[in-house]
Tab-separated table of C-alpha atoms in Angstrom:
chain	number	residue	atom	x	y	z
E	1	MET	CA	102.633	-1.534	29.783
E	2	ARG	CA	103.928	-2.296	26.342
E	3	ASN	CA	100.432	-3.377	25.305
E	4	THR	CA	98.966	-0.170	26.694
E	5	VAL	CA	101.417	1.951	24.689
E	6	CYS	CA	100.694	-0.013	21.570
E	7	SER	CA	96.950	0.319	22.112
E	8	GLY	CA	97.358	4.038	22.705
E	9	LEU	CA	99.383	4.390	19.524
E	10	ALA	CA	96.814	2.421	17.589
E	11	ALA	CA	94.070	4.602	19.013
E	12	LEU	CA	95.994	7.737	18.037
E	13	LEU	CA	96.554	6.409	14.530
E	14	LEU	CA	92.869	5.575	14.215
E	15	LEU	CA	91.922	8.978	15.563
E	16	GLY	CA	94.365	10.560	13.144
E	17	SER	CA	92.844	8.788	10.215
E	18	PHE	CA	89.517	10.470	10.990
E	19	THR	CA	90.940	13.837	11.971
E	20	PHE	CA	93.361	14.578	9.148
E	21	VAL	CA	91.385	13.791	6.029
E	22	SER	CA	93.322	14.243	2.821
E	23	PRO	CA	91.533	15.254	-0.398
E	24	THR	CA	91.782	11.638	-1.549
E	25	GLN	CA	89.424	10.669	1.245
E	26	ASP	CA	86.592	13.049	0.369
E	27	PRO	CA	83.282	11.164	0.389
E	28	GLU	CA	82.256	9.714	-2.945
E	29	VAL	CA	79.814	11.695	-5.058
E	30	PRO	CA	76.683	9.543	-5.427
E	31	TYR	CA	75.306	8.645	-8.846
E	32	PRO	CA	72.531	11.173	-9.609
E	33	GLU	CA	69.622	8.707	-9.651
E	34	GLY	CA	66.594	10.006	-11.549
E	35	TYR	CA	68.343	13.004	-13.081
E	36	ARG	CA	66.568	12.496	-16.416
E	37	MET	CA	63.410	13.784	-14.724
E	38	TRP	CA	65.178	16.932	-13.483
E	39	THR	CA	65.101	20.331	-15.176
E	40	HIS	CA	66.901	20.629	-18.491
E	41	ILE	CA	69.146	23.698	-18.248
E	42	LYS	CA	70.683	23.869	-21.734
E	43	THR	CA	72.300	21.858	-24.520
E	44	GLY	CA	75.371	22.060	-26.728
E	45	LEU	CA	77.022	20.013	-29.460
E	46	ILE	CA	80.799	19.699	-29.764
E	47	GLY	CA	82.170	18.543	-33.113
E	48	PRO	CA	85.577	17.202	-34.171
E	49	ALA	CA	86.840	20.694	-35.081
E	50	ASN	CA	86.664	21.765	-31.425
E	51	PRO	CA	89.511	21.058	-28.953
E	52	GLY	CA	86.910	19.823	-26.449
E	53	PHE	CA	85.876	16.988	-28.767
E	54	ARG	CA	88.352	14.496	-27.311
E	55	PHE	CA	86.733	14.513	-23.887
E	56	ASN	CA	83.244	15.910	-24.460
E	57	GLY	CA	82.499	15.338	-28.148
E	58	GLY	CA	78.824	14.967	-29.124
E	59	TYR	CA	75.753	16.329	-27.403
E	60	HIS	CA	75.850	17.557	-23.829
E	61	HIS	CA	72.739	18.306	-21.822
E	62	ILE	CA	72.876	19.942	-18.407
E	63	TYR	CA	70.262	18.930	-15.812
E	64	ALA	CA	69.662	20.378	-12.347
E	65	ASN	CA	67.746	19.073	-9.333
E	66	ALA	CA	65.157	21.292	-7.607
E	67	THR	CA	67.694	22.562	-5.055
E	68	ALA	CA	70.111	23.587	-7.782
E	69	MET	CA	67.310	25.456	-9.554
E	70	GLN	CA	67.350	27.834	-6.578
E	71	GLY	CA	70.965	28.507	-7.486
E	72	TYR	CA	70.149	29.359	-11.092
E	73	ASN	CA	67.450	31.714	-9.841
E	74	THR	CA	69.352	33.398	-6.983
E	75	GLY	CA	73.044	32.997	-7.874
E	76	TYR	CA	73.772	30.880	-4.779
E	77	PHE	CA	73.575	27.099	-4.975
E	78	PRO	CA	72.442	25.645	-1.611
E	79	LYS	CA	73.735	22.445	-0.015
E	80	GLY	CA	72.283	19.480	-1.878
E	81	SER	CA	72.406	21.148	-5.283
E	82	VAL	CA	73.283	18.611	-7.964
E	83	LEU	CA	74.203	19.382	-11.572
E	84	VAL	CA	74.615	16.779	-14.291
E	85	PHE	CA	76.513	17.155	-17.560
E	86	ASP	CA	75.189	14.309	-19.698
E	87	VAL	CA	77.397	13.540	-22.722
E	88	LEU	CA	75.958	11.539	-25.634
E	89	ASP	CA	77.460	10.557	-28.960
E	90	ALA	CA	75.927	12.305	-31.975
E	91	LYS	CA	75.096	10.833	-35.408
E	92	GLU	CA	74.672	13.028	-38.477
E	93	GLN	CA	72.796	11.927	-41.587
E	94	ASN	CA	71.494	14.216	-44.336
E	95	GLY	CA	71.923	17.238	-42.122
E	96	ASN	CA	69.972	15.689	-39.253
E	97	THR	CA	72.049	15.172	-36.093
E	98	THR	CA	70.517	12.753	-33.603
E	99	GLU	CA	71.498	11.503	-30.165
E	100	ALA	CA	73.275	8.171	-29.854
E	101	GLY	CA	74.756	6.243	-26.912
E	102	ARG	CA	75.809	7.834	-23.644
E	103	ASN	CA	79.529	8.533	-23.356
E	104	HIS	CA	79.667	9.644	-19.733
E	105	VAL	CA	77.820	11.484	-16.974
E	106	ASP	CA	79.605	14.260	-15.077
E	107	VAL	CA	78.225	15.249	-11.688
E	108	MET	CA	78.723	18.200	-9.320
E	109	VAL	CA	77.280	18.048	-5.782
E	110	ARG	CA	77.232	21.011	-3.398
E	111	ASP	CA	78.316	20.327	0.190
E	112	SER	CA	80.808	22.724	1.727
E	113	VAL	CA	81.802	20.265	4.475
E	114	LYS	CA	82.000	16.986	2.568
E	115	TYR	CA	83.779	18.484	-0.415
E	116	ALA	CA	85.768	21.257	1.280
E	117	SER	CA	88.968	20.261	-0.518
E	118	THR	CA	87.414	21.073	-3.912
E	119	GLY	CA	85.727	24.320	-2.997
E	120	GLY	CA	82.477	22.937	-1.592
E	121	TRP	CA	81.526	21.056	-4.740
E	122	GLY	CA	82.203	17.335	-5.179
E	123	TYR	CA	83.058	16.170	-8.703
E	124	GLU	CA	82.659	12.761	-10.357
E	125	GLU	CA	82.331	11.204	-13.780
E	126	PHE	CA	80.492	7.952	-14.489
E	127	LYS	CA	81.337	5.919	-17.573
E	128	GLY	CA	78.575	5.430	-20.163
E	129	ASP	CA	75.393	4.155	-18.524
E	130	SER	CA	77.208	2.772	-15.490
E	131	HIS	CA	76.081	3.938	-12.050
E	132	THR	CA	79.246	2.642	-10.389
E	133	GLU	CA	82.224	2.943	-12.769
E	134	ARG	CA	83.995	6.130	-11.697
E	135	LEU	CA	86.483	7.856	-13.964
E	136	LEU	CA	87.960	10.809	-12.027
E	137	THR	CA	91.282	10.625	-10.217
E	138	THR	CA	91.961	13.000	-7.337
E	139	ALA	CA	94.219	15.000	-9.651
E	140	VAL	CA	91.462	15.446	-12.233
E	141	LYS	CA	88.967	16.454	-9.536
E	142	GLY	CA	91.472	19.166	-8.629
E	143	GLN	CA	91.459	20.328	-12.256
E	144	CYS	CA	87.643	20.455	-12.224
E	145	PHE	CA	87.807	22.585	-9.087
E	146	ASN	CA	90.509	24.937	-10.409
E	147	CYS	CA	88.566	25.696	-13.561
E	148	HIS	CA	85.090	25.918	-11.973
E	149	ALA	CA	86.411	28.111	-9.139
E	150	GLN	CA	86.820	30.943	-11.628
E	151	GLN	CA	83.052	31.084	-12.175
E	152	SER	CA	80.432	32.660	-9.933
E	153	ASP	CA	79.621	30.027	-7.280
E	154	HIS	CA	81.688	27.610	-9.426
E	155	VAL	CA	78.945	27.145	-12.060
E	156	PHE	CA	79.471	27.868	-15.762
E	157	SER	CA	75.957	27.419	-17.116
E	158	GLU	CA	72.904	29.627	-17.047
E	159	PHE	CA	69.340	28.409	-17.313
E	160	ARG	CA	68.085	28.901	-20.876
E	161	LYS	CA	64.522	30.066	-20.549
A	1	MET	CA	3.365	34.062	-30.945
A	2	ARG	CA	5.767	35.712	-33.299
A	3	ASN	CA	8.035	36.428	-30.393
A	4	THR	CA	7.761	32.858	-29.238
A	5	VAL	CA	8.740	31.547	-32.691
A	6	CYS	CA	11.598	33.969	-32.919
A	7	SER	CA	12.760	33.003	-29.450
A	8	GLY	CA	12.514	29.328	-30.372
A	9	LEU	CA	14.476	29.921	-33.556
A	10	ALA	CA	17.089	31.867	-31.636
A	11	ALA	CA	17.275	29.057	-29.089
A	12	LEU	CA	17.680	26.494	-31.895
A	13	LEU	CA	20.371	28.577	-33.540
A	14	LEU	CA	22.146	28.935	-30.214
A	15	LEU	CA	21.806	25.220	-29.552
A	16	GLY	CA	23.029	24.510	-33.070
A	17	SER	CA	26.099	26.588	-32.550
A	18	PHE	CA	27.061	24.303	-29.669
A	19	THR	CA	25.960	21.066	-31.319
A	20	PHE	CA	27.498	21.250	-34.779
A	21	VAL	CA	31.069	22.297	-34.179
A	22	SER	CA	33.187	22.508	-37.294
A	23	PRO	CA	36.950	21.834	-37.103
A	24	THR	CA	37.561	25.562	-37.418
A	25	GLN	CA	35.827	26.041	-34.091
A	26	ASP	CA	37.888	23.572	-32.092
A	27	PRO	CA	38.941	25.167	-28.790
A	28	GLU	CA	42.303	26.908	-28.871
A	29	VAL	CA	45.299	24.992	-27.582
A	30	PRO	CA	46.605	26.921	-24.550
A	31	TYR	CA	50.214	28.090	-24.376
A	32	PRO	CA	52.124	25.451	-22.358
A	33	GLU	CA	53.032	27.654	-19.391
A	34	GLY	CA	55.995	26.342	-17.396
A	35	TYR	CA	57.028	23.697	-19.907
A	36	ARG	CA	60.739	24.453	-19.395
A	37	MET	CA	60.404	22.710	-16.015
A	38	TRP	CA	58.858	19.601	-17.587
A	39	THR	CA	60.729	16.430	-18.513
A	40	HIS	CA	63.182	16.663	-21.391
A	41	ILE	CA	62.383	13.782	-23.743
A	42	LYS	CA	65.062	14.139	-26.414
A	43	THR	CA	66.916	16.584	-28.675
A	44	GLY	CA	67.868	16.887	-32.322
A	45	LEU	CA	69.643	19.353	-34.576
A	46	ILE	CA	68.528	20.007	-38.156
A	47	GLY	CA	71.043	21.647	-40.475
A	48	PRO	CA	70.666	23.382	-43.872
A	49	ALA	CA	71.333	20.130	-45.766
A	50	ASN	CA	68.092	18.639	-44.437
A	51	PRO	CA	64.703	19.269	-46.114
A	52	GLY	CA	63.222	20.001	-42.682
A	53	PHE	CA	65.531	22.992	-42.189
A	54	ARG	CA	63.089	25.477	-43.679
A	55	PHE	CA	60.494	24.941	-40.969
A	56	ASN	CA	62.407	23.336	-38.113
A	57	GLY	CA	66.066	24.280	-38.647
A	58	GLY	CA	68.279	24.467	-35.550
A	59	TYR	CA	67.892	22.670	-32.246
A	60	HIS	CA	64.651	21.045	-31.228
A	61	HIS	CA	63.966	19.828	-27.725
A	62	ILE	CA	60.872	17.827	-26.827
A	63	TYR	CA	59.338	18.312	-23.368
A	64	ALA	CA	56.442	16.421	-21.746
A	65	ASN	CA	54.251	17.207	-18.760
A	66	ALA	CA	53.759	14.613	-16.006
A	67	THR	CA	50.571	13.248	-17.605
A	68	ALA	CA	52.306	12.743	-20.940
A	69	MET	CA	55.121	10.882	-19.170
A	70	GLN	CA	52.528	8.184	-18.435
A	71	GLY	CA	52.108	7.924	-22.198
A	72	TYR	CA	55.812	7.430	-22.823
A	73	ASN	CA	55.819	4.723	-20.144
A	74	THR	CA	52.610	2.887	-21.103
A	75	GLY	CA	52.057	3.678	-24.788
A	76	TYR	CA	48.759	5.480	-24.120
A	77	PHE	CA	48.707	9.233	-23.560
A	78	PRO	CA	45.879	10.183	-21.159
A	79	LYS	CA	43.679	13.271	-21.399
A	80	GLY	CA	45.714	16.306	-20.372
A	81	SER	CA	48.953	15.048	-21.895
A	82	VAL	CA	50.920	17.957	-23.346
A	83	LEU	CA	53.993	17.681	-25.572
A	84	VAL	CA	56.166	20.600	-26.611
A	85	PHE	CA	58.536	20.762	-29.578
A	86	ASP	CA	60.785	23.727	-28.751
A	87	VAL	CA	62.727	25.016	-31.786
A	88	LEU	CA	65.793	27.217	-31.244
A	89	ASP	CA	68.254	28.689	-33.703
A	90	ALA	CA	71.760	27.191	-33.554
A	91	LYS	CA	75.115	28.985	-33.831
A	92	GLU	CA	78.294	27.124	-34.787
A	93	GLN	CA	81.785	28.447	-34.022
A	94	ASN	CA	84.980	26.386	-34.042
A	95	GLY	CA	83.013	23.162	-34.004
A	96	ASN	CA	80.946	24.223	-30.996
A	97	THR	CA	77.204	24.526	-31.739
A	98	THR	CA	75.265	26.503	-29.160
A	99	GLU	CA	71.618	27.427	-28.711
A	100	ALA	CA	70.414	30.830	-29.862
A	101	GLY	CA	66.994	32.523	-29.966
A	102	ARG	CA	63.713	30.649	-29.984
A	103	ASN	CA	62.147	30.230	-33.414
A	104	HIS	CA	58.822	28.714	-32.381
A	105	VAL	CA	57.074	26.422	-29.920
A	106	ASP	CA	54.883	23.599	-31.221
A	107	VAL	CA	52.319	22.119	-28.852
A	108	MET	CA	50.163	18.957	-28.822
A	109	VAL	CA	47.398	18.586	-26.226
A	110	ARG	CA	45.421	15.378	-25.666
A	111	ASP	CA	41.658	15.716	-25.343
A	112	SER	CA	39.508	13.366	-27.393
A	113	VAL	CA	36.403	15.568	-27.053
A	114	LYS	CA	37.844	19.043	-27.534
A	115	TYR	CA	40.094	18.044	-30.418
A	116	ALA	CA	38.020	15.279	-31.989
A	117	SER	CA	38.435	16.733	-35.468
A	118	THR	CA	42.219	16.186	-35.330
A	119	GLY	CA	42.231	12.723	-33.812
A	120	GLY	CA	41.986	13.677	-30.144
A	121	TRP	CA	45.116	15.828	-30.150
A	122	GLY	CA	44.985	19.615	-30.497
A	123	TYR	CA	47.850	21.254	-32.401
A	124	GLU	CA	49.259	24.767	-32.215
A	125	GLU	CA	52.449	26.683	-32.941
A	126	PHE	CA	53.516	29.848	-31.100
A	127	LYS	CA	55.924	32.280	-32.739
A	128	GLY	CA	59.279	32.843	-31.019
A	129	ASP	CA	58.832	33.660	-27.340
A	130	SER	CA	55.234	34.820	-27.792
A	131	HIS	CA	52.544	33.176	-25.672
A	132	THR	CA	49.757	34.537	-27.877
A	133	GLU	CA	50.897	34.748	-31.511
A	134	ARG	CA	49.505	31.619	-33.153
A	135	LEU	CA	50.842	30.359	-36.470
A	136	LEU	CA	48.730	27.333	-37.501
A	137	THR	CA	45.839	27.573	-39.904
A	138	THR	CA	43.094	24.954	-39.792
A	139	ALA	CA	44.566	23.431	-42.948
A	140	VAL	CA	48.002	23.070	-41.363
A	141	LYS	CA	46.491	21.549	-38.212
A	142	GLY	CA	44.955	18.967	-40.531
A	143	GLN	CA	48.408	18.227	-41.945
A	144	CYS	CA	49.794	17.795	-38.398
A	145	PHE	CA	46.989	15.330	-37.700
A	146	ASN	CA	47.409	13.379	-40.949
A	147	CYS	CA	51.110	12.840	-40.338
A	148	HIS	CA	50.923	12.149	-36.591
A	149	ALA	CA	47.983	9.752	-37.069
A	150	GLN	CA	50.366	7.277	-38.669
A	151	GLN	CA	52.261	6.894	-35.380
A	152	SER	CA	51.255	4.868	-32.333
A	153	ASP	CA	48.865	7.082	-30.326
A	154	HIS	CA	49.924	9.903	-32.715
A	155	VAL	CA	53.327	10.442	-31.060
A	156	PHE	CA	56.631	10.199	-32.939
A	157	SER	CA	59.130	10.527	-30.107
A	158	GLU	CA	60.363	8.076	-27.507
A	159	PHE	CA	61.815	9.027	-24.143
A	160	ARG	CA	65.619	8.853	-24.308
A	161	LYS	CA	66.721	7.368	-21.004
C-alpha cells in the first residue's frame, strides 16, 4: 500500500512536471542554421556615442527566412518565422568602415505554443560564431518580450526594398 | 544584276553588322530584378574622409544570385553569375548610422561571349531606384574592366560567413 501511494505520488509529480511548465522550461530556440543565405532585411551601425553600443555596438544585419518574409509582406508572421539579428564588430580606417568578427547572433522564432510565455516568439542569443553557447537568461528573455511586445506582431524592423 | 549586287552588298553590310561588334555595341546589362532576395555577401560604409566617398559614399551591400554563389564557393563564376553593389545614403544620429535612400545600383553579369570586350563581365550602373536610367559610358565600363581584371576572376569581394 505504501509503495502504491509512493508510486502514485511519483506519477503525479511526473505528470505535474509536464503539465505546469514554467517559463524557464520553454523549449530551446534552435541555432538558425543557414541564415546567411536568407533574405537580408536591413543594416545599421551603432557607434560608441550611442547607448546601445555596450550590447550591440558595430554592424547589425537582420535576416529573415522565407516564412518570415510573409510576415514582412502581410504584417503577420506565421509559425516557423525566424529572424536573425547578426552583430559584427566594425573597423574604421581612413573613413572606410568594414566588418570584423562576429560578436553575437540574436534569434527570434515564432511559435505561439512553444513560446507562449514570451508572447509566441522564442528569444535566444548565441555568442560569437558558436552554435551552442547561449547567452540569454530567462529574465533577459522576458525583457526581450516586454520590449518587442510593443511593436506590431512583436517585430521592430521593416524590409528595406 | 544591279539589284543582285545591291542585295549582296546589303546582305554583306547586314552580316558585317553582326560579325564586327565594337565594344560600344555590347549587349546591355539587364537590371537585376529581384536582387534584394539574393544572398547578402558583405557590407561596408564609406564616409567623407575616404577618397571613394564622391562616387560610393554611404552604405554598400553586395548581393549575389545563386549562380554567382558557385563562384564564391569555387573561385570560378559561371555564365549567368550576377553581382550587385547596392549603394545607399547613410544618416548618422547619436552614434546610430541608418540606411537612407538608394544612390545607385552597380551590376556585373558574367557572359564571356556577350561581354568579351570587358573581359567576360558586363558592367552597368542604374541611378537611384530606376530600372532603366543607365549611368556608365563605354569609357567608364572600360575602367571597371581594367580595375576588376586585376582580381581573381575579376571579383573583389569574398563571402562573409
